[in-house]
Amino acid sequence: MAFLSSFPEIEFSRPLFAGILGNTALSMVPGISGAGSTPERTVFTPILDAELIVKGEIHSMGYKPNTPTNCPTPAVITRSMLQLCGIEPVFVNAGMFNRPTVPCLDVYGDAGADPRQGDAVPRAHAIFEAGKRAGRLLSGCADLLVLGESVPGGTTTALCVLRALGYDARVSSSFVNNPVEQKEEVCRAVVARVRESGVTDPLDVVRIGGDPMMAVAAGIVCGFSGEVVLAGGTQMLSVNAVLKGLGERMAPLATTEYVRADASANFEAVAASVGAGAWYVDPGFDTIGDAGLARYCEGEVKEGMGAGGAILLARIMGYSEEEIRSAILSTVLSFR
Ligand code: AAM
């Protein structure tokens, strides 16, 4: 594939990147998420991803937000692109178990609970409204908002919400071998609870079986006055599905070729049935010169922390494919 599936015709003068940080208790269930070196550590990955992007290194904890096989976090890619573009990112704390280590806009949400045991996001409606306010606030700073996420376990909650909203979705994974059966087990429980309760409001579906990022991201898209690009894979599809169900505007998606090519998921088909446009970036990690990034092409990590959208942003700001590739490589090497 070409570096970009097509070149976006977006007019903007003041771009901004925002990363939404959130937790779901599901990421601590062994086998669900590879977005961290152990299941227990996955809950810190959003905090460490943000710290890495802001500071270029990690001081607060003695480990990196890499995968169990030490494949580099996609936050390294996001960091390199924001440095290249000279963009100071903003982070939004949608709801986490622990306090972040960099300044964040805070909607005072809670970490998502295990949706098999009760409501995952009891205050979904309230944090959606707070997200709207955050979106209005950011409208004063930018006319283009690239919105990423870091929510380990978030592909499982995305599956729950997409299915409960009626989409024939299969979601991606941070692992090469997608733990499909484990995700289906969670999804069956959520869909059954949604059906029993008879809810139809998409924010009620997020309340029952989603994660805090979804409600906050949907709110930000509603509140922001300029263009928004949802930077992410199947998790950001679930945000568009929520927006569509609410009758609100959707945002085009930007993700990597590695998500599109994931045969265990059906990103393109779901994007088409939701009715959202998508751009795909293929930074050619197989030939970039780093063994960890090369594993993205085999299906490890694939995307995250808005990495695909950050690459797209650098490209539409005028940086060449080679400038982008060499910036990514040098950041990854300095983070080893
Ligand atoms: C975010 N940080 C990451 C990472 N992500 N660090 C390492 N690997 C990743 N894949 P799953 O549902 O399998 O946990 O995948 C979703 C997570 O993977 C999200 O946090 C996403 O941003 C990405």
Short mmCIF file of C-alpha atoms and ligand atoms in Angstrom, two decimals:
data_model
loop_
_atom_site.label_atom_id
_atom_site.label_comp_id
_atom_site.label_asym_id
_atom_site.label_seq_id
_atom_site.Cartn_x
_atom_site.Cartn_y
_atom_site.Cartn_z
CA MET A 1 0.00 0.00 0.00
CA ALA A 2 1.02 3.62 -0.48
CA PHE A 3 2.16 5.60 2.55
CA LEU A 4 -1.35 7.11 2.80
CA SER A 5 -4.46 5.41 1.41
CA SER A 6 -5.54 8.85 0.15
CA PHE A 7 -4.45 12.40 0.91
CA PRO A 8 -6.95 14.17 3.23
CA GLU A 9 -8.44 17.42 1.96
CA ILE A 10 -8.62 19.08 5.35
CA GLU A 11 -8.22 22.83 5.65
CA PHE A 12 -6.68 23.93 8.90
CA SER A 13 -4.28 26.47 10.33
CA ARG A 14 -4.05 25.46 13.99
CA PRO A 15 -3.70 21.70 14.55
CA LEU A 16 -3.84 20.09 17.97
CA PHE A 17 -3.29 16.53 19.20
CA ALA A 18 -5.20 15.28 22.23
CA GLY A 19 -4.75 11.88 23.87
CA ILE A 20 -7.51 10.40 26.00
CA LEU A 21 -6.29 8.22 28.86
CA GLY A 22 -8.53 5.62 30.42
CA ASN A 23 -8.68 2.26 32.15
CA THR A 24 -10.96 -0.73 32.06
CA ALA A 25 -10.56 -3.38 34.76
CA LEU A 26 -10.66 -5.94 31.95
CA SER A 27 -7.03 -5.24 31.05
CA MET A 28 -5.96 -6.91 34.31
CA VAL A 29 -7.64 -10.18 33.29
CA PRO A 30 -4.73 -12.33 32.07
CA GLY A 31 -4.74 -12.79 28.30
CA ILE A 32 -6.99 -9.86 27.39
CA SER A 33 -4.41 -7.14 26.67
CA GLY A 34 -0.83 -6.97 25.45
CA ALA A 35 -0.60 -3.22 26.05
CA GLY A 36 1.84 -3.62 28.93
CA SER A 37 4.50 -6.10 30.00
CA THR A 38 2.18 -7.89 32.48
CA PRO A 39 -1.62 -7.78 33.02
CA GLU A 40 -1.17 -5.83 36.28
CA ARG A 41 1.03 -3.25 34.59
CA THR A 42 -1.40 -2.57 31.73
CA VAL A 43 -3.34 -0.14 33.93
CA PHE A 44 -0.25 2.12 34.04
CA THR A 45 0.29 2.08 30.26
CA PRO A 46 -1.85 5.20 29.54
CA ILE A 47 0.04 7.12 32.25
CA LEU A 48 3.40 5.98 30.93
CA ASP A 49 2.39 6.59 27.29
CA ALA A 50 1.53 10.21 28.16
CA GLU A 51 4.70 10.63 30.23
CA LEU A 52 6.79 9.32 27.36
CA ILE A 53 5.15 11.67 24.86
CA VAL A 54 5.61 14.72 27.09
CA LYS A 55 9.05 14.03 28.57
CA GLY A 56 10.67 11.71 26.04
CA GLU A 57 11.47 9.21 28.78
CA ILE A 58 9.92 7.53 31.80
CA HIS A 59 10.93 8.49 35.33
CA SER A 60 7.91 7.58 37.46
CA MET A 61 8.08 3.79 37.22
CA GLY A 62 10.79 1.25 36.59
CA TYR A 63 9.34 -0.23 33.42
CA LYS A 64 8.12 0.80 29.98
CA PRO A 65 4.61 0.57 28.52
CA ASN A 66 5.83 -2.00 26.00
CA THR A 67 4.30 -5.37 25.16
CA PRO A 68 5.25 -8.61 26.99
CA THR A 69 7.83 -9.25 24.22
CA ASN A 70 9.16 -5.66 24.52
CA CYS A 71 7.66 -4.40 21.27
CA PRO A 72 7.73 -0.58 21.56
CA THR A 73 4.58 1.24 22.62
CA PRO A 74 2.92 3.21 19.80
CA ALA A 75 3.34 6.27 22.05
CA VAL A 76 6.94 6.37 20.77
CA ILE A 77 5.59 7.00 17.27
CA THR A 78 3.20 9.66 18.54
CA ARG A 79 6.02 11.34 20.47
CA SER A 80 8.26 11.45 17.39
CA MET A 81 5.53 12.92 15.17
CA LEU A 82 4.53 15.62 17.66
CA GLN A 83 8.18 16.59 18.11
CA LEU A 84 8.62 16.74 14.34
CA CYS A 85 5.51 18.92 13.96
CA GLY A 86 6.28 21.09 16.99
CA ILE A 87 2.91 20.31 18.55
CA GLU A 88 2.42 20.35 22.32
CA PRO A 89 -0.18 17.65 23.03
CA VAL A 90 -3.00 17.86 25.53
CA PHE A 91 -4.05 14.82 27.54
CA VAL A 92 -7.52 14.13 28.90
CA ASN A 93 -8.00 11.91 31.94
CA ALA A 94 -11.26 10.09 31.19
CA GLY A 95 -11.02 7.82 34.25
CA MET A 96 -8.09 5.79 35.58
CA PHE A 97 -7.16 3.78 38.67
CA ASN A 98 -4.07 5.91 39.25
CA ARG A 99 -3.09 9.53 39.02
CA PRO A 100 -1.31 10.63 35.82
CA THR A 101 2.20 12.07 35.97
CA VAL A 102 1.72 14.84 33.39
CA PRO A 103 -0.83 17.67 33.44
CA CYS A 104 -4.23 16.59 32.10
CA LEU A 105 -7.65 18.01 31.45
CA ASP A 106 -9.74 16.04 33.92
CA VAL A 107 -13.40 15.11 33.51
CA TYR A 108 -13.29 13.47 36.97
CA GLY A 109 -14.34 10.11 35.60
CA ASP A 110 -13.68 6.73 37.19
CA ALA A 111 -11.80 3.76 35.80
CA GLY A 112 -14.09 1.39 33.92
CA ALA A 113 -15.28 -1.63 35.90
CA ASP A 114 -15.44 -5.23 34.63
CA PRO A 115 -18.72 -5.20 32.64
CA ARG A 116 -19.44 -8.84 33.51
CA GLN A 117 -19.96 -7.81 37.12
CA GLY A 118 -22.04 -4.65 36.85
CA ASP A 119 -22.13 -1.31 35.10
CA ALA A 120 -18.76 -0.52 33.55
CA VAL A 121 -19.12 3.27 33.45
CA PRO A 122 -21.90 4.29 35.87
CA ARG A 123 -21.37 8.00 35.14
CA ALA A 124 -21.20 7.66 31.34
CA HIS A 125 -23.73 10.46 30.72
CA ALA A 126 -21.98 12.86 33.11
CA ILE A 127 -18.52 12.34 31.62
CA PHE A 128 -19.99 12.66 28.10
CA GLU A 129 -21.24 16.12 29.12
CA ALA A 130 -17.85 16.93 30.67
CA GLY A 131 -16.22 15.78 27.43
CA LYS A 132 -18.43 18.20 25.50
CA ARG A 133 -17.21 21.00 27.71
CA ALA A 134 -13.59 19.91 27.15
CA GLY A 135 -14.29 19.94 23.40
CA ARG A 136 -15.66 23.49 23.60
CA LEU A 137 -12.61 24.54 25.60
CA LEU A 138 -10.22 23.06 23.02
CA SER A 139 -12.10 24.87 20.24
CA GLY A 140 -10.36 28.03 21.41
CA CYS A 141 -6.95 26.47 20.77
CA ALA A 142 -7.30 24.77 17.40
CA ASP A 143 -9.31 24.25 14.22
CA LEU A 144 -8.16 20.64 13.70
CA LEU A 145 -8.17 18.13 16.53
CA VAL A 146 -6.49 14.74 16.15
CA LEU A 147 -7.91 12.67 18.98
CA GLY A 148 -6.11 9.50 20.13
CA GLU A 149 -6.60 7.07 23.01
CA SER A 150 -4.69 4.80 25.33
CA VAL A 151 -7.00 2.30 27.01
CA PRO A 152 -5.50 -1.16 27.51
CA GLY A 153 -8.26 -3.74 27.18
CA GLY A 154 -10.17 -1.19 25.11
CA THR A 155 -10.64 -3.43 22.10
CA THR A 156 -12.72 -5.77 24.28
CA THR A 157 -15.01 -2.97 25.46
CA ALA A 158 -15.18 -1.77 21.84
CA LEU A 159 -16.43 -5.22 20.81
CA CYS A 160 -19.10 -5.12 23.53
CA VAL A 161 -20.37 -1.68 22.53
CA LEU A 162 -20.28 -2.28 18.77
CA ARG A 163 -22.15 -5.60 19.08
CA ALA A 164 -24.67 -4.20 21.55
CA LEU A 165 -25.34 -1.36 19.10
CA GLY A 166 -26.08 -3.94 16.41
CA TYR A 167 -22.87 -4.04 14.38
CA ASP A 168 -21.47 -7.32 13.15
CA ALA A 169 -18.05 -6.31 14.44
CA ARG A 170 -14.84 -8.15 15.13
CA VAL A 171 -12.21 -6.04 16.87
CA SER A 172 -8.44 -5.84 16.69
CA SER A 173 -5.90 -6.58 19.45
CA SER A 174 -2.51 -5.52 20.78
CA PHE A 175 -1.51 -9.21 20.55
CA VAL A 176 -0.47 -11.03 17.38
CA ASN A 177 -2.88 -13.77 18.39
CA ASN A 178 -6.13 -11.99 19.14
CA PRO A 179 -7.76 -13.60 22.24
CA VAL A 180 -11.07 -13.79 20.38
CA GLU A 181 -12.76 -16.39 22.58
CA GLN A 182 -12.03 -14.45 25.79
CA LYS A 183 -13.44 -11.30 24.21
CA GLU A 184 -16.54 -13.12 22.98
CA GLU A 185 -17.20 -14.41 26.50
CA VAL A 186 -17.19 -10.84 27.89
CA CYS A 187 -19.27 -9.64 24.95
CA ARG A 188 -21.96 -12.31 25.44
CA ALA A 189 -22.41 -11.18 29.04
CA VAL A 190 -22.65 -7.51 28.05
CA VAL A 191 -25.02 -8.02 25.14
CA ALA A 192 -27.28 -10.14 27.36
CA ARG A 193 -27.39 -7.38 30.00
CA VAL A 194 -28.10 -4.72 27.41
CA ARG A 195 -30.95 -6.79 25.94
CA GLU A 196 -32.42 -7.59 29.38
CA SER A 197 -32.39 -3.95 30.43
CA GLY A 198 -33.99 -2.85 27.15
CA VAL A 199 -31.79 0.24 26.79
CA THR A 200 -31.37 1.88 23.40
CA ASP A 201 -29.49 5.09 24.28
CA PRO A 202 -25.87 4.50 23.18
CA LEU A 203 -24.55 6.16 26.33
CA ASP A 204 -26.51 3.61 28.34
CA VAL A 205 -24.75 0.92 26.32
CA VAL A 206 -21.41 2.52 27.25
CA ARG A 207 -22.59 2.66 30.86
CA ILE A 208 -23.31 -1.07 30.87
CA GLY A 209 -20.38 -2.39 28.85
CA GLY A 210 -17.97 0.27 27.60
CA ASP A 211 -15.07 2.25 28.98
CA PRO A 212 -14.71 5.90 30.05
CA MET A 213 -12.73 6.92 26.95
CA MET A 214 -15.73 6.25 24.69
CA ALA A 215 -18.06 8.64 26.50
CA VAL A 216 -15.43 11.37 26.78
CA ALA A 217 -14.26 11.05 23.16
CA ALA A 218 -17.86 11.23 21.92
CA GLY A 219 -18.40 14.33 24.07
CA ILE A 220 -15.27 16.02 22.74
CA VAL A 221 -16.32 15.40 19.12
CA CYS A 222 -19.70 17.00 19.93
CA GLY A 223 -18.19 20.00 21.70
CA PHE A 224 -15.30 20.81 19.38
CA SER A 225 -16.15 23.40 16.73
CA GLY A 226 -13.51 22.49 14.12
CA GLU A 227 -12.53 19.32 12.28
CA VAL A 228 -11.88 16.18 14.32
CA VAL A 229 -9.95 13.10 13.24
CA LEU A 230 -10.46 10.05 15.45
CA ALA A 231 -6.99 8.51 15.59
CA GLY A 232 -7.28 4.83 16.33
CA GLY A 233 -8.56 1.45 15.23
CA THR A 234 -11.60 -0.51 16.30
CA GLN A 235 -11.87 1.42 19.59
CA MET A 236 -12.45 4.67 17.69
CA LEU A 237 -15.02 2.87 15.53
CA SER A 238 -17.02 2.31 18.70
CA VAL A 239 -16.88 6.07 19.39
CA ASN A 240 -18.33 6.76 15.95
CA ALA A 241 -21.00 4.13 16.53
CA VAL A 242 -21.98 5.93 19.75
CA LEU A 243 -22.06 9.30 17.94
CA LYS A 244 -24.20 7.90 15.16
CA GLY A 245 -26.62 6.40 17.68
CA LEU A 246 -26.86 9.78 19.40
CA GLY A 247 -27.64 11.45 16.06
CA GLU A 248 -24.47 13.55 16.35
CA ARG A 249 -21.80 14.17 13.71
CA MET A 250 -19.22 11.45 13.27
CA ALA A 251 -15.52 12.07 12.68
CA PRO A 252 -13.31 10.49 10.02
CA LEU A 253 -10.89 7.86 11.30
CA ALA A 254 -7.15 7.56 10.84
CA THR A 255 -5.40 4.31 11.63
CA THR A 256 -2.59 2.08 10.44
CA GLU A 257 -2.51 -0.43 7.63
CA TYR A 258 -1.75 -3.02 10.33
CA VAL A 259 -5.25 -2.57 11.75
CA ARG A 260 -6.87 -2.68 8.31
CA ALA A 261 -4.94 -5.87 7.47
CA ASP A 262 -5.89 -7.63 10.71
CA ALA A 263 -7.86 -10.69 9.55
CA SER A 264 -9.14 -11.34 13.08
CA ALA A 265 -10.99 -7.99 12.89
CA ASN A 266 -13.15 -6.32 10.23
CA PHE A 267 -12.30 -2.63 10.55
CA GLU A 268 -13.17 -1.59 6.99
CA ALA A 269 -16.49 -3.41 6.95
CA VAL A 270 -17.60 -1.89 10.25
CA ALA A 271 -16.41 1.59 9.22
CA ALA A 272 -18.55 1.20 6.10
CA SER A 273 -21.61 0.07 8.01
CA VAL A 274 -21.22 2.85 10.58
CA GLY A 275 -20.78 5.22 7.64
CA ALA A 276 -17.46 6.73 8.72
CA GLY A 277 -14.62 7.54 6.35
CA ALA A 278 -11.12 6.32 7.13
CA TRP A 279 -7.52 6.97 6.15
CA TYR A 280 -4.87 4.32 6.52
CA VAL A 281 -1.16 4.98 6.96
CA ASP A 282 1.50 2.47 6.03
CA PRO A 283 4.84 3.70 7.35
CA GLY A 284 6.61 0.56 6.08
CA PHE A 285 7.89 -0.66 9.41
CA ASP A 286 9.15 -3.87 7.77
CA THR A 287 12.02 -1.90 6.21
CA ILE A 288 12.49 0.88 8.78
CA GLY A 289 15.43 -0.77 10.54
CA ASP A 290 14.03 -1.76 13.94
CA ALA A 291 13.05 -5.31 14.86
CA GLY A 292 10.39 -4.16 17.35
CA LEU A 293 8.62 -1.92 14.85
CA ALA A 294 8.88 -4.67 12.22
CA ARG A 295 6.72 -6.81 14.48
CA TYR A 296 3.89 -4.29 13.99
CA CYS A 297 3.68 -5.71 10.44
CA GLU A 298 3.20 -9.19 11.88
CA GLY A 299 0.29 -7.94 13.96
CA GLU A 300 1.83 -7.02 17.30
CA VAL A 301 0.63 -3.65 18.75
CA LYS A 302 -0.59 -2.38 15.31
CA GLU A 303 -1.78 1.03 16.56
CA GLY A 304 -2.44 3.00 19.72
CA MET A 305 -2.11 6.38 21.46
CA GLY A 306 -3.18 8.02 18.19
CA ALA A 307 -0.02 6.86 16.38
CA GLY A 308 -1.64 6.43 12.95
CA GLY A 309 -3.36 9.81 13.18
CA ALA A 310 -0.14 11.48 14.36
CA ILE A 311 1.64 10.17 11.25
CA LEU A 312 -1.23 11.42 9.09
CA LEU A 313 -1.00 14.82 10.77
CA ALA A 314 2.74 15.09 10.07
CA ARG A 315 2.11 14.22 6.42
CA ILE A 316 -0.66 16.81 5.94
CA MET A 317 1.53 19.38 7.67
CA GLY A 318 4.00 18.83 4.84
CA TYR A 319 6.63 16.45 6.24
CA SER A 320 7.92 13.91 3.73
CA GLU A 321 7.60 10.16 4.07
CA GLU A 322 11.37 9.91 4.63
CA GLU A 323 11.39 12.65 7.27
CA ILE A 324 8.58 10.82 9.06
CA ARG A 325 10.27 7.42 8.89
CA SER A 326 13.63 8.68 10.09
CA ALA A 327 12.02 10.65 12.95
CA ILE A 328 10.20 7.50 14.10
CA LEU A 329 13.33 5.38 13.90
CA SER A 330 15.51 7.79 15.85
CA THR A 331 12.89 8.16 18.60
CA VAL A 332 12.48 4.39 18.88
CA LEU A 333 16.24 3.89 19.08
CA SER A 334 16.63 6.56 21.77
CA PHE A 335 13.87 4.89 23.80
CA ARG A 336 15.50 1.44 23.78
C1 AAM B 1 -1.54 1.80 23.81
N1 AAM B 1 -0.36 1.72 24.42
C2 AAM B 1 0.21 0.58 24.09
C3 AAM B 1 -0.66 -0.08 23.21
N2 AAM B 1 -1.78 0.70 23.05
N3 AAM B 1 1.42 0.07 24.46
C4 AAM B 1 1.78 -1.10 23.96
N4 AAM B 1 1.00 -1.79 23.10
C5 AAM B 1 -0.23 -1.30 22.70
N5 AAM B 1 -0.95 -2.00 21.83
P1 AAM B 1 -5.92 -4.17 23.72
O1 AAM B 1 -7.39 -4.12 23.76
O2 AAM B 1 -5.39 -5.43 23.12
O3 AAM B 1 -5.31 -3.87 25.06
O4 AAM B 1 -5.42 -3.02 22.73
C6 AAM B 1 -5.72 -1.66 22.97
C7 AAM B 1 -4.54 -0.89 23.52
O5 AAM B 1 -3.44 -0.94 22.61
C8 AAM B 1 -4.86 0.59 23.65
O6 AAM B 1 -4.29 1.08 24.85
C9 AAM B 1 -4.20 1.19 22.43
O7 AAM B 1 -3.96 2.58 22.55
C10 AAM B 1 -2.96 0.36 22.25
#
